[in-house]
PDB file of C-alpha atoms and ligand atoms in Angstrom:
ATOM      1  CA  MET A   1     -58.562 -36.641  30.547  1.00 97.00           C
ATOM      2  CA  LYS A   2     -60.632 -38.862  28.623  1.00 98.00           C
ATOM      3  CA  LEU A   3     -61.705 -36.120  26.473  1.00 98.00           C
ATOM      4  CA  CYS A   4     -65.226 -36.701  24.353  1.00 98.00           C
ATOM      5  CA  ARG A   5     -67.824 -34.838  21.898  1.00 98.00           C
ATOM      6  CA  PHE A   6     -71.594 -35.508  23.110  1.00 98.00           C
ATOM      7  CA  ASN A   7     -74.955 -34.729  21.903  1.00 98.00           C
ATOM      8  CA  ASP A   8     -74.931 -31.681  20.192  1.00 96.00           C
ATOM      9  CA  ASN A   9     -71.607 -30.609  19.205  1.00 95.00           C
ATOM     10  CA  ARG A  10     -70.611 -30.429  23.018  1.00 97.00           C
ATOM     11  CA  ILE A  11     -66.932 -31.178  24.657  1.00 98.00           C
ATOM     12  CA  GLY A  12     -66.964 -32.925  27.435  1.00 98.00           C
ATOM     13  CA  VAL A  13     -64.736 -34.564  30.474  1.00 98.00           C
ATOM     14  CA  VAL A  14     -65.592 -38.551  30.654  1.00 98.00           C
ATOM     15  CA  ARG A  15     -65.049 -38.838  35.043  1.00 96.00           C
ATOM     16  CA  ASP A  16     -66.544 -41.030  37.102  1.00 90.00           C
ATOM     17  CA  ASP A  17     -69.281 -42.516  34.517  1.00 95.00           C
ATOM     18  CA  GLN A  18     -69.996 -38.287  34.201  1.00 98.00           C
ATOM     19  CA  VAL A  19     -69.474 -36.241  31.447  1.00 98.00           C
ATOM     20  CA  HIS A  20     -68.635 -32.735  32.448  1.00 98.00           C
ATOM     21  CA  ASP A  21     -69.682 -30.387  29.702  1.00 98.00           C
ATOM     22  CA  ILE A  22     -66.138 -27.947  29.780  1.00 98.00           C
ATOM     23  CA  THR A  23     -67.715 -26.130  25.717  1.00 97.00           C
ATOM     24  CA  PRO A  24     -67.791 -22.352  28.015  1.00 96.00           C
ATOM     25  CA  LEU A  25     -63.841 -23.104  27.557  1.00 97.00           C
ATOM     26  CA  PHE A  26     -63.845 -23.070  23.994  1.00 95.00           C
ATOM     27  CA  GLU A  27     -66.606 -20.013  23.154  1.00 92.00           C
ATOM     28  CA  ARG A  28     -63.761 -16.996  23.304  1.00 92.00           C
ATOM     29  CA  PHE A  29     -62.050 -18.418  20.182  1.00 90.00           C
ATOM     30  CA  GLY A  30     -64.851 -18.099  18.180  1.00 85.00           C
ATOM     31  CA  ARG A  31     -65.903 -20.253  15.033  1.00 81.00           C
ATOM     32  CA  PRO A  32     -63.668 -20.269  11.758  1.00 83.00           C
ATOM     33  CA  GLY A  33     -64.931 -19.014   9.561  1.00 86.00           C
ATOM     34  CA  TRP A  34     -64.077 -19.660   6.014  1.00 92.00           C
ATOM     35  CA  PRO A  35     -62.401 -21.736   4.501  1.00 91.00           C
ATOM     36  CA  TYR A  36     -61.991 -23.128   7.292  1.00 86.00           C
ATOM     37  CA  PRO A  37     -58.807 -24.764   8.911  1.00 84.00           C
ATOM     38  CA  ALA A  38     -58.176 -28.499   7.336  1.00 88.00           C
ATOM     39  CA  TYR A  39     -57.749 -29.358  10.790  1.00 93.00           C
ATOM     40  CA  ASP A  40     -60.164 -30.045  14.439  1.00 95.00           C
ATOM     41  CA  TRP A  41     -61.090 -26.585  15.850  1.00 93.00           C
ATOM     42  CA  ILE A  42     -60.935 -28.081  19.848  1.00 94.00           C
ATOM     43  CA  VAL A  43     -57.717 -30.399  19.755  1.00 96.00           C
ATOM     44  CA  GLY A  44     -56.554 -27.107  17.871  1.00 94.00           C
ATOM     45  CA  HIS A  45     -56.989 -24.791  20.627  1.00 95.00           C
ATOM     46  CA  PHE A  46     -57.211 -27.654  23.429  1.00 96.00           C
ATOM     47  CA  ASP A  47     -53.738 -26.694  25.033  1.00 95.00           C
ATOM     48  CA  GLN A  48     -54.825 -23.303  25.455  1.00 96.00           C
ATOM     49  CA  VAL A  49     -57.441 -24.458  27.147  1.00 97.00           C
ATOM     50  CA  ARG A  50     -56.144 -27.721  29.704  1.00 97.00           C
ATOM     51  CA  PRO A  51     -54.742 -25.335  32.366  1.00 97.00           C
ATOM     52  CA  GLU A  52     -58.401 -23.890  33.401  1.00 97.00           C
ATOM     53  CA  ILE A  53     -60.227 -27.611  33.107  1.00 97.00           C
ATOM     54  CA  ASP A  54     -59.299 -28.044  36.338  1.00 96.00           C
ATOM     55  CA  GLY A  55     -60.950 -25.305  37.993  1.00 97.00           C
ATOM     56  CA  PHE A  56     -64.086 -25.515  35.742  1.00 97.00           C
ATOM     57  CA  LEU A  57     -65.058 -29.095  36.083  1.00 97.00           C
ATOM     58  CA  PRO A  58     -66.865 -28.580  39.948  1.00 96.00           C
ATOM     59  CA  GLY A  59     -68.814 -25.788  38.373  1.00 97.00           C
ATOM     60  CA  ALA A  60     -69.353 -27.473  35.470  1.00 97.00           C
ATOM     61  CA  GLN A  61     -73.078 -29.197  33.973  1.00 98.00           C
ATOM     62  CA  ARG A  62     -72.893 -32.935  34.417  1.00 97.00           C
ATOM     63  CA  THR A  63     -74.299 -35.637  32.972  1.00 98.00           C
ATOM     64  CA  PRO A  64     -74.313 -39.254  33.301  1.00 98.00           C
ATOM     65  CA  LEU A  65     -72.454 -41.278  30.690  1.00 97.00           C
ATOM     66  CA  ALA A  66     -75.083 -43.038  29.699  1.00 96.00           C
ATOM     67  CA  GLU A  67     -77.507 -40.442  29.364  1.00 98.00           C
ATOM     68  CA  VAL A  68     -75.681 -39.339  27.297  1.00 98.00           C
ATOM     69  CA  THR A  69     -74.742 -39.491  23.152  1.00 98.00           C
ATOM     70  CA  LEU A  70     -71.276 -39.962  22.390  1.00 98.00           C
ATOM     71  CA  ARG A  71     -69.737 -38.593  18.730  1.00 98.00           C
ATOM     72  CA  ALA A  72     -66.688 -38.807  17.157  1.00 98.00           C
ATOM     73  CA  PRO A  73     -63.787 -37.768  19.450  1.00 98.00           C
ATOM     74  CA  VAL A  74     -62.928 -35.630  16.361  1.00 98.00           C
ATOM     75  CA  ALA A  75     -65.105 -33.798  14.446  1.00 96.00           C
ATOM     76  CA  ASN A  76     -62.881 -32.703  12.049  1.00 93.00           C
ATOM     77  CA  PRO A  77     -60.277 -34.895  11.436  1.00 97.00           C
ATOM     78  CA  GLY A  78     -57.962 -33.339   7.913  1.00 96.00           C
ATOM     79  CA  LYS A  79     -56.822 -36.969   7.230  1.00 97.00           C
ATOM     80  CA  ILE A  80     -57.171 -40.536   8.563  1.00 98.00           C
ATOM     81  CA  ILE A  81     -54.464 -42.559   7.369  1.00 98.00           C
ATOM     82  CA  GLY A  82     -53.915 -46.522   7.628  1.00 98.00           C
ATOM     83  CA  ALA A  83     -51.620 -48.608   8.415  1.00 97.00           C
ATOM     84  CA  PRO A  84     -52.073 -51.574   6.135  1.00 94.00           C
ATOM     85  CA  ILE A  85     -49.722 -54.420   7.679  1.00 94.00           C
ATOM     86  CA  ASN A  86     -48.643 -53.308  10.273  1.00 97.00           C
ATOM     87  CA  TYR A  87     -48.154 -56.758  12.576  1.00 97.00           C
ATOM     88  CA  ASP A  88     -46.216 -59.876  11.394  1.00 95.00           C
ATOM     89  CA  ASP A  89     -49.494 -62.209  12.417  1.00 95.00           C
ATOM     90  CA  HIS A  90     -51.907 -60.343  10.190  1.00 94.00           C
ATOM     91  CA  ILE A  91     -49.483 -60.300   7.285  1.00 94.00           C
ATOM     92  CA  ALA A  92     -49.292 -63.627   7.628  1.00 94.00           C
ATOM     93  CA  GLU A  93     -53.080 -64.421   7.286  1.00 95.00           C
ATOM     94  CA  ALA A  94     -53.082 -62.281   4.476  1.00 95.00           C
ATOM     95  CA  ASN A  95     -50.911 -63.783   2.533  1.00 95.00           C
ATOM     96  CA  ALA A  96     -52.650 -67.329   2.907  1.00 95.00           C
ATOM     97  CA  ASP A  97     -55.888 -66.335   2.525  1.00 94.00           C
ATOM     98  CA  ARG A  98     -56.510 -65.419  -1.383  1.00 95.00           C
ATOM     99  CA  GLN A  99     -60.352 -63.870   0.135  1.00 94.00           C
ATOM    100  CA  ILE A 100     -58.070 -61.219   1.334  1.00 94.00           C
ATOM    101  CA  ASN A 101     -54.792 -60.831  -0.439  1.00 95.00           C
ATOM    102  CA  HIS A 102     -56.843 -60.778  -3.756  1.00 94.00           C
ATOM    103  CA  GLY A 103     -53.520 -61.857  -5.743  1.00 93.00           C
ATOM    104  CA  LYS A 104     -51.248 -59.648  -3.531  1.00 93.00           C
ATOM    105  CA  HIS A 105     -48.281 -60.869  -1.656  1.00 94.00           C
ATOM    106  CA  PHE A 106     -48.152 -58.899   1.478  1.00 94.00           C
ATOM    107  CA  VAL A 107     -44.440 -57.815   2.830  1.00 91.00           C
ATOM    108  CA  SER A 108     -43.571 -55.095   4.777  1.00 90.00           C
ATOM    109  CA  LEU A 109     -44.829 -51.814   5.195  1.00 93.00           C
ATOM    110  CA  ASP A 110     -42.394 -49.299   3.846  1.00 91.00           C
ATOM    111  CA  LYS A 111     -42.686 -51.280   0.505  1.00 91.00           C
ATOM    112  CA  LEU A 112     -46.597 -50.518   0.794  1.00 93.00           C
ATOM    113  CA  GLY A 113     -46.564 -46.937   2.492  1.00 96.00           C
ATOM    114  CA  LEU A 114     -49.835 -45.859   4.290  1.00 98.00           C
ATOM    115  CA  PHE A 115     -53.563 -45.135   2.875  1.00 97.00           C
ATOM    116  CA  ILE A 116     -55.482 -42.110   3.369  1.00 97.00           C
ATOM    117  CA  LYS A 117     -59.371 -42.800   4.174  1.00 98.00           C
ATOM    118  CA  ALA A 118     -61.514 -39.979   3.869  1.00 97.00           C
ATOM    119  CA  PRO A 119     -62.903 -37.628   6.383  1.00 96.00           C
ATOM    120  CA  THR A 120     -66.349 -38.190   5.405  1.00 97.00           C
ATOM    121  CA  SER A 121     -65.633 -42.200   6.299  1.00 98.00           C
ATOM    122  CA  LEU A 122     -65.835 -40.867  10.277  1.00 98.00           C
ATOM    123  CA  LEU A 123     -67.936 -42.170  12.634  1.00 98.00           C
ATOM    124  CA  GLY A 124     -68.730 -42.474  16.214  1.00 98.00           C
ATOM    125  CA  PRO A 125     -70.342 -44.338  18.858  1.00 97.00           C
ATOM    126  CA  ASP A 126     -73.350 -43.144  18.173  1.00 94.00           C
ATOM    127  CA  GLY A 127     -73.866 -44.576  14.508  1.00 94.00           C
ATOM    128  CA  ALA A 128     -73.908 -47.566  12.591  1.00 98.00           C
ATOM    129  CA  VAL A 129     -71.681 -49.437  10.244  1.00 98.00           C
ATOM    130  CA  GLN A 130     -73.774 -49.235   6.770  1.00 98.00           C
ATOM    131  CA  ILE A 131     -72.236 -52.131   4.386  1.00 97.00           C
ATOM    132  CA  PRO A 132     -72.583 -50.747   1.024  1.00 95.00           C
ATOM    133  CA  PHE A 133     -71.423 -53.886  -0.991  1.00 94.00           C
ATOM    134  CA  PRO A 134     -73.826 -56.584   0.409  1.00 93.00           C
ATOM    135  CA  ASP A 135     -72.253 -58.973  -1.708  1.00 95.00           C
ATOM    136  CA  ARG A 136     -69.113 -58.752  -0.733  1.00 96.00           C
ATOM    137  CA  ARG A 137     -66.747 -59.613   2.170  1.00 97.00           C
ATOM    138  CA  THR A 138     -66.892 -56.254   4.743  1.00 98.00           C
ATOM    139  CA  ASP A 139     -64.099 -57.201   7.380  1.00 98.00           C
ATOM    140  CA  HIS A 140     -63.185 -55.443  11.067  1.00 98.00           C
ATOM    141  CA  GLU A 141     -59.739 -54.263  11.839  1.00 98.00           C
ATOM    142  CA  VAL A 142     -59.621 -53.589  15.620  1.00 98.00           C
ATOM    143  CA  GLU A 143     -56.600 -50.819  15.870  1.00 98.00           C
ATOM    144  CA  LEU A 144     -55.353 -48.523  17.810  1.00 98.00           C
ATOM    145  CA  GLY A 145     -55.408 -45.031  16.970  1.00 98.00           C
ATOM    146  CA  VAL A 146     -53.664 -41.734  17.364  1.00 98.00           C
ATOM    147  CA  VAL A 147     -54.836 -38.415  17.553  1.00 98.00           C
ATOM    148  CA  ILE A 148     -52.349 -35.871  16.233  1.00 98.00           C
ATOM    149  CA  GLY A 149     -51.724 -32.693  18.842  1.00 98.00           C
ATOM    150  CA  ARG A 150     -49.605 -30.190  17.516  1.00 96.00           C
ATOM    151  CA  GLN A 151     -48.592 -29.699  13.869  1.00 95.00           C
ATOM    152  CA  ALA A 152     -45.907 -32.142  12.715  1.00 93.00           C
ATOM    153  CA  ARG A 153     -43.513 -32.378   9.852  1.00 97.00           C
ATOM    154  CA  ARG A 154     -40.595 -34.743   8.962  1.00 98.00           C
ATOM    155  CA  VAL A 155     -41.007 -35.405  12.810  1.00 98.00           C
ATOM    156  CA  PRO A 156     -38.247 -37.871  13.840  1.00 98.00           C
ATOM    157  CA  ARG A 157     -38.959 -40.804  16.199  1.00 97.00           C
ATOM    158  CA  GLU A 158     -37.417 -39.550  18.925  1.00 98.00           C
ATOM    159  CA  ARG A 159     -39.615 -36.598  19.199  1.00 98.00           C
ATOM    160  CA  ALA A 160     -42.874 -38.242  17.148  1.00 98.00           C
ATOM    161  CA  LEU A 161     -44.719 -38.443  20.857  1.00 98.00           C
ATOM    162  CA  ASP A 162     -44.478 -34.629  21.918  1.00 98.00           C
ATOM    163  CA  HIS A 163     -47.218 -33.870  18.784  1.00 98.00           C
ATOM    164  CA  VAL A 164     -49.884 -36.858  19.968  1.00 98.00           C
ATOM    165  CA  PHE A 165     -53.004 -35.142  21.359  1.00 98.00           C
ATOM    166  CA  GLY A 166     -54.649 -38.771  22.552  1.00 98.00           C
ATOM    167  CA  TYR A 167     -55.040 -41.884  21.668  1.00 98.00           C
ATOM    168  CA  CYS A 168     -58.490 -44.071  21.093  1.00 98.00           C
ATOM    169  CA  VAL A 169     -60.200 -47.164  19.886  1.00 98.00           C
ATOM    170  CA  ALA A 170     -60.535 -47.477  16.001  1.00 98.00           C
ATOM    171  CA  LEU A 171     -62.012 -49.503  13.966  1.00 98.00           C
ATOM    172  CA  ASP A 172     -60.799 -49.866  10.408  1.00 98.00           C
ATOM    173  CA  MET A 173     -63.784 -51.366   8.343  1.00 98.00           C
ATOM    174  CA  THR A 174     -62.949 -52.256   4.984  1.00 98.00           C
ATOM    175  CA  VAL A 175     -64.598 -54.190   2.080  1.00 97.00           C
ATOM    176  CA  ARG A 176     -61.763 -56.861   0.802  1.00 97.00           C
ATOM    177  CA  GLY A 177     -60.952 -56.769  -3.438  1.00 95.00           C
ATOM    178  CA  PRO A 178     -58.487 -56.146  -5.566  1.00 94.00           C
ATOM    179  CA  GLU A 179     -58.789 -51.860  -5.653  1.00 95.00           C
ATOM    180  CA  PHE A 180     -56.720 -49.759  -4.001  1.00 95.00           C
ATOM    181  CA  PRO A 181     -56.990 -49.361  -0.143  1.00 95.00           C
ATOM    182  CA  GLY A 182     -58.279 -45.808   0.310  1.00 94.00           C
ATOM    183  CA  PHE A 183     -61.176 -46.602  -2.189  1.00 96.00           C
ATOM    184  CA  ARG A 184     -61.927 -50.099  -0.104  1.00 97.00           C
ATOM    185  CA  LYS A 185     -61.473 -48.328   3.065  1.00 98.00           C
ATOM    186  CA  SER A 186     -63.139 -45.081   2.920  1.00 97.00           C
ATOM    187  CA  PRO A 187     -67.369 -45.778   2.252  1.00 98.00           C
ATOM    188  CA  ASP A 188     -69.293 -43.989   4.862  1.00 98.00           C
ATOM    189  CA  THR A 189     -69.132 -45.359   8.575  1.00 98.00           C
ATOM    190  CA  PHE A 190     -65.652 -47.152   7.656  1.00 98.00           C
ATOM    191  CA  GLY A 191     -63.639 -44.786   9.880  1.00 98.00           C
ATOM    192  CA  VAL A 192     -64.531 -45.614  13.675  1.00 98.00           C
ATOM    193  CA  ILE A 193     -63.316 -43.863  16.487  1.00 98.00           C
ATOM    194  CA  GLY A 194     -64.726 -43.929  20.042  1.00 98.00           C
ATOM    195  CA  PRO A 195     -65.618 -43.901  23.027  1.00 98.00           C
ATOM    196  CA  TRP A 196     -63.473 -40.834  23.323  1.00 98.00           C
ATOM    197  CA  ILE A 197     -59.813 -39.409  23.244  1.00 98.00           C
ATOM    198  CA  THR A 198     -57.861 -40.793  26.435  1.00 98.00           C
ATOM    199  CA  THR A 199     -55.032 -37.649  26.272  1.00 98.00           C
ATOM    200  CA  ALA A 200     -51.262 -38.617  26.099  1.00 98.00           C
ATOM    201  CA  ASP A 201     -50.655 -37.584  29.730  1.00 98.00           C
ATOM    202  CA  GLU A 202     -52.523 -41.245  30.994  1.00 98.00           C
ATOM    203  CA  VAL A 203     -51.532 -43.579  28.468  1.00 98.00           C
ATOM    204  CA  ALA A 204     -47.626 -44.531  30.314  1.00 97.00           C
ATOM    205  CA  ASP A 205     -46.469 -46.159  27.115  1.00 98.00           C
ATOM    206  CA  PRO A 206     -49.189 -47.011  23.279  1.00 98.00           C
ATOM    207  CA  ASN A 207     -47.007 -49.799  22.230  1.00 98.00           C
ATOM    208  CA  ALA A 208     -47.867 -51.094  24.791  1.00 98.00           C
ATOM    209  CA  LEU A 209     -51.248 -51.650  25.006  1.00 98.00           C
ATOM    210  CA  ASP A 210     -53.586 -54.631  24.551  1.00 98.00           C
ATOM    211  CA  LEU A 211     -56.448 -54.392  22.618  1.00 98.00           C
ATOM    212  CA  ASP A 212     -59.737 -57.245  21.142  1.00 98.00           C
ATOM    213  CA  ILE A 213     -62.537 -57.119  19.512  1.00 98.00           C
ATOM    214  CA  THR A 214     -65.526 -59.254  19.577  1.00 98.00           C
ATOM    215  CA  ILE A 215     -67.968 -59.754  17.685  1.00 98.00           C
ATOM    216  CA  ASN A 216     -71.348 -61.314  18.870  1.00 98.00           C
ATOM    217  CA  GLY A 217     -69.303 -62.134  22.007  1.00 98.00           C
ATOM    218  CA  GLU A 218     -66.927 -64.189  20.397  1.00 98.00           C
ATOM    219  CA  THR A 219     -63.474 -62.339  21.042  1.00 98.00           C
ATOM    220  CA  ARG A 220     -62.176 -62.622  16.738  1.00 98.00           C
ATOM    221  CA  GLN A 221     -59.070 -60.274  17.107  1.00 98.00           C
ATOM    222  CA  ARG A 222     -56.563 -59.657  20.201  1.00 98.00           C
ATOM    223  CA  SER A 223     -53.246 -58.916  20.491  1.00 98.00           C
ATOM    224  CA  ASN A 224     -50.928 -55.844  21.906  1.00 98.00           C
ATOM    225  CA  THR A 225     -49.530 -53.365  20.240  1.00 98.00           C
ATOM    226  CA  ARG A 226     -46.271 -54.401  21.885  1.00 98.00           C
ATOM    227  CA  HIS A 227     -46.191 -55.913  18.291  1.00 98.00           C
ATOM    228  CA  LEU A 228     -46.833 -53.364  16.325  1.00 98.00           C
ATOM    229  CA  ILE A 229     -43.702 -53.801  13.213  1.00 97.00           C
ATOM    230  CA  PHE A 230     -43.903 -49.767  13.152  1.00 98.00           C
ATOM    231  CA  ASN A 231     -44.478 -48.215  16.511  1.00 98.00           C
ATOM    232  CA  VAL A 232     -46.050 -45.334  16.975  1.00 98.00           C
ATOM    233  CA  GLN A 233     -43.188 -42.709  16.894  1.00 98.00           C
ATOM    234  CA  HIS A 234     -42.265 -44.842  13.911  1.00 98.00           C
ATOM    235  CA  LEU A 235     -45.656 -44.688  11.623  1.00 98.00           C
ATOM    236  CA  ILE A 236     -45.339 -40.984  12.799  1.00 98.00           C
ATOM    237  CA  GLU A 237     -42.172 -40.360  11.354  1.00 98.00           C
ATOM    238  CA  TYR A 238     -42.625 -42.184   8.230  1.00 98.00           C
ATOM    239  CA  ALA A 239     -46.414 -40.142   7.881  1.00 98.00           C
ATOM    240  CA  SER A 240     -44.788 -36.763   8.953  1.00 98.00           C
ATOM    241  CA  ALA A 241     -41.637 -37.404   5.939  1.00 97.00           C
ATOM    242  CA  MET A 242     -45.220 -37.471   3.534  1.00 96.00           C
ATOM    243  CA  TYR A 243     -47.944 -35.363   5.135  1.00 95.00           C
ATOM    244  CA  THR A 244     -47.790 -32.578   7.349  1.00 97.00           C
ATOM    245  CA  LEU A 245     -50.305 -34.183  10.299  1.00 98.00           C
ATOM    246  CA  MET A 246     -52.458 -31.448  11.745  1.00 98.00           C
ATOM    247  CA  PRO A 247     -54.426 -31.063  15.477  1.00 98.00           C
ATOM    248  CA  GLY A 248     -56.933 -33.816  14.845  1.00 98.00           C
ATOM    249  CA  ASP A 249     -55.478 -36.213  11.501  1.00 98.00           C
ATOM    250  CA  VAL A 250     -56.096 -39.602  13.603  1.00 98.00           C
ATOM    251  CA  ILE A 251     -53.660 -42.579  11.976  1.00 98.00           C
ATOM    252  CA  MET A 252     -54.965 -46.251  13.072  1.00 98.00           C
ATOM    253  CA  THR A 253     -52.139 -48.265  13.613  1.00 98.00           C
ATOM    254  CA  GLY A 254     -53.108 -51.692  11.780  1.00 98.00           C
ATOM    255  CA  THR A 255     -54.475 -54.507  12.992  1.00 98.00           C
ATOM    256  CA  PRO A 256     -53.438 -57.391  14.359  1.00 98.00           C
ATOM    257  CA  ALA A 257     -54.437 -60.982  12.542  1.00 97.00           C
ATOM    258  CA  GLY A 258     -57.986 -62.633  13.125  1.00 98.00           C
ATOM    259  CA  VAL A 259     -59.788 -59.759  10.557  1.00 97.00           C
ATOM    260  CA  SER A 260     -63.230 -61.430   9.248  1.00 97.00           C
ATOM    261  CA  PRO A 261     -66.271 -60.507   7.814  1.00 97.00           C
ATOM    262  CA  VAL A 262     -69.126 -59.083   9.917  1.00 98.00           C
ATOM    263  CA  SER A 263     -72.846 -59.123   8.913  1.00 97.00           C
ATOM    264  CA  PRO A 264     -75.876 -56.528   9.055  1.00 97.00           C
ATOM    265  CA  GLY A 265     -77.138 -56.979  12.835  1.00 97.00           C
ATOM    266  CA  ASP A 266     -73.521 -57.998  14.020  1.00 98.00           C
ATOM    267  CA  ARG A 267     -72.732 -55.992  16.894  1.00 98.00           C
ATOM    268  CA  MET A 268     -69.099 -55.326  17.484  1.00 98.00           C
ATOM    269  CA  VAL A 269     -66.755 -54.467  20.699  1.00 98.00           C
ATOM    270  CA  ALA A 270     -63.541 -53.197  20.890  1.00 98.00           C
ATOM    271  CA  ARG A 271     -61.716 -52.589  23.603  1.00 98.00           C
ATOM    272  CA  VAL A 272     -57.906 -51.213  23.369  1.00 98.00           C
ATOM    273  CA  GLN A 273     -56.078 -51.229  27.490  1.00 98.00           C
ATOM    274  CA  GLY A 274     -57.353 -47.745  29.284  1.00 98.00           C
ATOM    275  CA  LEU A 275     -58.821 -46.319  26.658  1.00 98.00           C
ATOM    276  CA  GLY A 276     -62.406 -47.692  26.523  1.00 97.00           C
ATOM    277  CA  GLU A 277     -64.711 -49.691  25.174  1.00 97.00           C
ATOM    278  CA  LEU A 278     -65.955 -48.803  21.510  1.00 97.00           C
ATOM    279  CA  THR A 279     -69.618 -51.235  20.695  1.00 97.00           C
ATOM    280  CA  MET A 280     -70.491 -50.812  16.956  1.00 97.00           C
ATOM    281  CA  THR A 281     -73.738 -52.327  15.490  1.00 98.00           C
ATOM    282  CA  ILE A 282     -73.085 -53.689  11.597  1.00 98.00           C
ATOM    283  CA  ALA A 283     -77.280 -51.732  10.495  1.00 97.00           C
ATOM    284  CA  ARG A 284     -79.328 -53.950   8.664  1.00 92.00           C
TER     285      ARG A 284
HETATM  286 MN1   MN B 301     -56.621 -50.968   9.167  1.00 80.61          MN
END
């Protein structure tokens, strides 16, 4: 199932170029009151709604996909987790390029750990990436995004996929520089996800998906998630050893070689096999 958020916070199922509005299925839960839960309310209630969706769809209001405004498919990720060096070819390019490494030498993910992108960095297909420092290098990083569905703490990798809600295309936008990744990767609009969430039951193996990105029509990155050093299960084990993962948390799994600077007016088209195509511009 392809689940989107669209227009004025409607929840939709994308099927055959139509968006079917299933918002009414969530209305019985009432909206959460303060203090608001540190997870995504729609993802957190989805298991209760899922059995009713097939019966609801024939009567649901539908709108052509081309006529809706798609928002980030998770509205409130409690956290967005990033894996900084998770493809060998990206480690090699980073170590070879002073503009990327800024004097650091990268060895392996388990030496460096993960980083957190602020939830305020979130952006969906409706927006544009805003470059905060026009005089500094800002790069695209296309990645597989993993959306957590069930609370997870100290999950062994054998059971990790039980905690996955679904997958999406992700862009881990990055200012290059010497500062901590959590600073350089967290500006507003730097955590891009979309165009929708493809639920986990439709993804046979998340560690075998082609991914690529074009900038103004030119391919810059092209790889397959089989080259992930820490695969999806291993990342969930690693992250959940440190943090409780909550419904709606997003893990950006790392980027392959080919990162490069973007400029105002650029048009990025990012794809992950089976998860759709995410088009994003860099604001002028
Ligand atoms: Mn990244």
